[in-house]
Every structure is written in structure tokens, then in C-alpha cells.
Amino acid sequence: MTNQLENARQRLVETGQKLYAKGFLAGSDGNSSIRLPDEQFLITPSGLAKGELAPEDLVLLDSHFVKVEGRYQPSSEYKMHQFVYSNRPDISACVHSHAPYCTAFATAGRELPDNILPETVLFVGRICLTEYAPPGTDAVAKTLKPFTGENNAFLLRNHGLLTIGRNLQEAFWRHETVEHFARIYFLACQLGEVGSIPKEDFQRLTRMRNSMQATPDNPEPKPK
Ligand SMILES: [Zn+2]
């Protein structure tokens, strides 16, 4: 467990650095977490810049999301993470940021279509636009409830982007993929009508995603 915990700390630190380097976070924005094998959770702290975290800044939580270890308070959005983990036993990581293109669509109340780019169909699936909820409240979980059953990406209305995965790498790749797509879609919309993937290929890609998601063993990769 010690090695797994240290690995998880390092991976969350690296994820914060990557999100910050990509311009997805300002100030103390964003939060990420990992489900550990013994049903404990590691989450980013509240009020710190996520691009500058040290491994010991992360907060260890028990199965009820009560703090076990850490000098800071857990992210104020911990209830959102708790809701995802309690409803999706297949999911072991959550990544939340205010990635600008996704947040622009979420703020405009514009859904991102799921049938435009093959990568989005294959690796993400539907990108769900939720109702607005004040960040850090129980209401966030309520707005996710209609969508969490089988989806992996959520545009939080007037707030930001949440992606989830079987490990942190998958959750982060989905995060990157959705923001990259939002940017491309925004640009394509300036050019006029945007084409979609033919229905038959959309169905083929969806079947491929479902078969990949059904793979149970997807361990956390080692830190670099
Ligand atoms: Zn946020």
C-alpha cells in the first residue's frame, strides 16, 4: 500500500502540473482524486495552486471521505468526487478543471456533440452538459446524477469540465481529448457547417469503446 500511495501522490502532483501548463487552471482552480485499492481516496487540497503541489500536500480520505492524513483541507468539491466513486465502481480517478474551451461551451449552455471526431467517440463517448449547481455544494452531485451511469465527461454548467477514468491516466487523457475537441469544434463552427461521422462508423467506434471499457484490469501506470 505504501508504494501505491506514494505512486498515487506523485501521479496527482504531475497531473496538476500538466493541467496548469496547458492553461486549464488559474489560481487555486481545479481538483483531482484517485481511488486507492483499500477503498481510501487521495484528493488535491483546497486553496493551493494545483500546478505547484508537493506529494505531501495531497489529502488522504477514508471510505466515507473523512480525512485520515494531510496538513490541508480536502478540495471543497470532494462531494462531487465521492458521488462519482459511489456510483461508478469501475472508476478510480476524477479530474476537474476550468479548461477554457469546455468552460466556454458550459457557460454558453451549448452541448458538445459526440459524433464529430473519431477520437472523442472512441475514448470518451457522450459529453454531458449538466444543470448549474453552486460549486462545493450537494447540488453538484444532483446535477451529475442523470448522467453518471455510463458517461465519462461532464460539462458543469457555468463552471468547468469533469472527466473520469479507470485510472488517472485515462481520466487525464479524456480531459485533454475533450478540451482539444472543444477547441477544434469551436474553430470549425467559425468556418460554417460542421460535418459529422457517418452513422455506421459512429456505431463501430462506439462498440470499440464499449469493449475497451469492459476491460477490468487497468492498473495505474508507474510515475516517470
Ligand atoms: Zn471548479
XYZ file of C-alpha atoms and ligand atoms in Angstrom:
225
model
C 0.000 0.000 0.000
C 2.850 2.430 0.829
C 4.241 2.218 -2.695
C 0.780 2.542 -4.224
C 0.068 5.582 -2.042
C 3.371 7.235 -2.957
C 2.753 6.438 -6.622
C -0.725 7.989 -6.411
C 0.667 11.126 -4.716
C 3.258 11.534 -7.457
C 0.710 10.980 -10.246
C -1.662 13.614 -8.814
C 1.193 16.128 -8.485
C 2.162 15.508 -12.132
C -1.467 15.840 -13.251
C -1.747 19.251 -11.538
C 1.440 20.386 -13.270
C 0.168 19.241 -16.681
C -3.263 20.863 -16.213
C -1.597 24.132 -15.192
C 0.914 24.014 -18.067
C -1.967 23.557 -20.515
C -3.730 26.679 -19.211
C -6.655 24.704 -17.771
C -6.262 26.211 -14.253
C -5.928 29.702 -12.740
C -5.214 30.497 -9.090
C -6.279 27.566 -6.918
C -8.759 26.193 -9.510
C -9.447 22.530 -10.095
C -9.274 19.244 -8.200
C -8.325 15.658 -8.940
C -8.527 12.411 -6.996
C -7.641 8.717 -7.071
C -9.410 5.701 -5.553
C -6.828 3.561 -3.754
C -7.065 -0.252 -3.639
C -8.235 -0.427 0.006
C -11.150 1.971 -0.628
C -9.291 5.023 0.603
C -9.060 8.113 -1.597
C -6.360 10.637 -2.318
C -7.543 14.135 -3.309
C -5.963 17.517 -4.005
C -6.130 20.091 -1.180
C -8.351 23.166 -1.070
C -6.863 26.602 -1.713
C -3.478 25.644 -3.199
C -2.223 26.107 -6.772
C -2.552 22.649 -8.359
C 0.497 23.204 -10.572
C 2.753 23.658 -7.529
C 1.729 20.825 -5.212
C 4.187 18.677 -3.266
C 3.314 14.977 -2.763
C 2.712 15.577 0.984
C 0.121 18.303 0.195
C -2.366 15.655 -1.002
C -5.146 14.668 1.416
C -5.854 11.022 2.269
C -9.538 10.232 2.914
C -11.226 7.103 4.257
C -14.102 5.243 2.565
C -16.569 7.862 3.912
C -14.418 10.724 2.639
C -13.317 11.681 6.150
C -9.734 12.989 6.352
C -7.210 10.418 7.541
C -3.982 12.264 6.813
C -2.830 15.625 5.438
C -1.978 19.127 6.648
C -4.603 20.815 4.428
C -8.343 20.510 3.982
C -9.555 18.367 1.062
C -10.901 20.094 -2.051
C -14.237 21.792 -1.381
C -15.541 19.717 -4.331
C -14.917 16.413 -2.530
C -18.652 15.583 -2.585
C -18.600 15.571 -6.387
C -15.755 13.035 -6.329
C -17.477 10.971 -3.622
C -20.652 10.845 -5.707
C -18.781 9.576 -8.774
C -16.916 6.844 -6.855
C -20.022 5.652 -5.009
C -21.985 5.360 -8.266
C -19.255 4.001 -10.526
C -17.297 1.061 -9.083
C -15.394 0.865 -12.395
C -13.951 4.363 -11.943
C -10.729 5.061 -9.996
C -9.857 8.660 -10.935
C -11.555 12.061 -11.393
C -10.053 15.175 -12.995
C -11.754 18.577 -12.792
C -10.510 21.842 -14.325
C -11.751 25.059 -15.849
C -10.326 24.253 -19.300
C -11.254 27.371 -21.282
C -12.967 25.986 -24.411
C -15.016 23.470 -22.439
C -15.874 26.108 -19.856
C -16.910 28.482 -22.655
C -19.351 25.863 -24.019
C -20.570 25.107 -20.469
C -21.107 28.817 -19.851
C -22.946 29.320 -23.143
C -25.121 26.302 -22.292
C -24.014 24.679 -25.565
C -23.672 20.901 -25.688
C -20.620 19.412 -27.429
C -21.804 16.830 -29.987
C -20.360 13.316 -29.663
C -20.269 12.384 -33.355
C -17.745 14.806 -34.850
C -14.245 13.375 -34.202
C -13.353 9.643 -34.062
C -11.060 10.119 -31.018
C -13.907 11.524 -28.951
C -16.221 8.652 -29.855
C -13.525 6.043 -29.207
C -12.046 7.350 -25.958
C -14.761 9.474 -24.331
C -18.322 8.955 -25.585
C -21.069 11.409 -24.774
C -20.049 14.747 -23.244
C -22.920 15.607 -20.905
C -23.993 19.177 -20.175
C -25.308 19.421 -16.598
C -27.564 21.966 -14.956
C -25.885 24.677 -12.899
C -25.036 23.965 -9.258
C -23.052 26.147 -6.851
C -19.541 24.611 -6.637
C -18.787 22.735 -3.417
C -22.439 22.008 -2.553
C -24.523 18.810 -2.511
C -26.316 20.187 -5.563
C -23.344 19.308 -7.816
C -23.946 15.583 -7.263
C -27.647 16.047 -8.048
C -26.824 17.654 -11.404
C -24.493 14.747 -12.257
C -26.978 12.065 -11.246
C -28.854 11.797 -14.571
C -25.572 11.212 -16.438
C -23.031 9.339 -14.300
C -24.364 5.837 -15.017
C -22.364 5.260 -18.176
C -20.712 8.533 -19.207
C -17.160 9.767 -18.676
C -17.181 13.521 -19.388
C -19.347 16.272 -17.953
C -19.553 19.970 -18.809
C -20.539 21.555 -15.499
C -22.776 24.476 -16.424
C -21.132 27.900 -15.812
C -18.251 26.108 -14.127
C -15.891 23.724 -15.946
C -15.071 20.174 -17.038
C -15.077 16.872 -15.114
C -13.710 13.667 -16.641
C -13.430 10.246 -15.034
C -11.486 7.081 -15.827
C -10.398 3.644 -14.651
C -7.089 5.257 -13.692
C -5.678 8.762 -13.577
C -4.053 8.476 -16.978
C -7.380 7.613 -18.599
C -9.212 10.432 -16.757
C -6.493 12.909 -17.786
C -6.396 11.741 -21.417
C -10.164 12.138 -21.584
C -9.762 15.631 -20.147
C -7.205 16.560 -22.818
C -9.248 14.923 -25.585
C -12.471 16.745 -24.684
C -10.781 20.156 -24.380
C -8.880 19.587 -27.648
C -12.149 18.641 -29.331
C -13.961 21.691 -27.868
C -11.264 23.898 -29.365
C -11.435 22.216 -32.782
C -15.239 22.295 -32.784
C -15.220 25.992 -31.843
C -12.859 26.727 -34.767
C -14.814 24.530 -37.202
C -18.031 26.358 -36.280
C -16.399 29.629 -37.422
C -15.888 28.075 -40.857
C -19.541 27.200 -41.385
C -21.415 23.920 -41.298
C -19.682 21.141 -39.326
C -19.884 17.610 -40.720
C -20.410 14.530 -38.567
C -19.069 10.958 -38.673
C -21.258 8.636 -40.807
C -23.692 6.718 -38.598
C -22.225 3.286 -39.410
C -18.712 4.309 -38.349
C -20.049 6.089 -35.264
C -21.665 2.791 -34.235
C -18.459 0.832 -34.950
C -16.384 3.254 -32.847
C -18.961 3.132 -30.043
C -18.785 -0.689 -29.991
C -14.976 -0.469 -29.804
C -15.216 1.936 -26.852
C -17.660 -0.298 -25.020
C -15.404 -3.321 -25.441
C -12.368 -1.353 -24.201
C -14.293 -0.050 -21.188
C -15.279 -3.591 -20.289
C -11.620 -4.463 -19.655
C -11.469 -4.840 -15.865
C -7.723 -4.751 -15.258
C -6.341 -1.316 -15.915
C -3.658 -0.631 -13.305
C -2.230 2.794 -12.605
C 0.944 3.275 -14.671
C 4.184 3.901 -12.782
C 5.353 7.530 -12.433
C 8.134 8.621 -14.774
Zn -14.188 24.052 -10.401
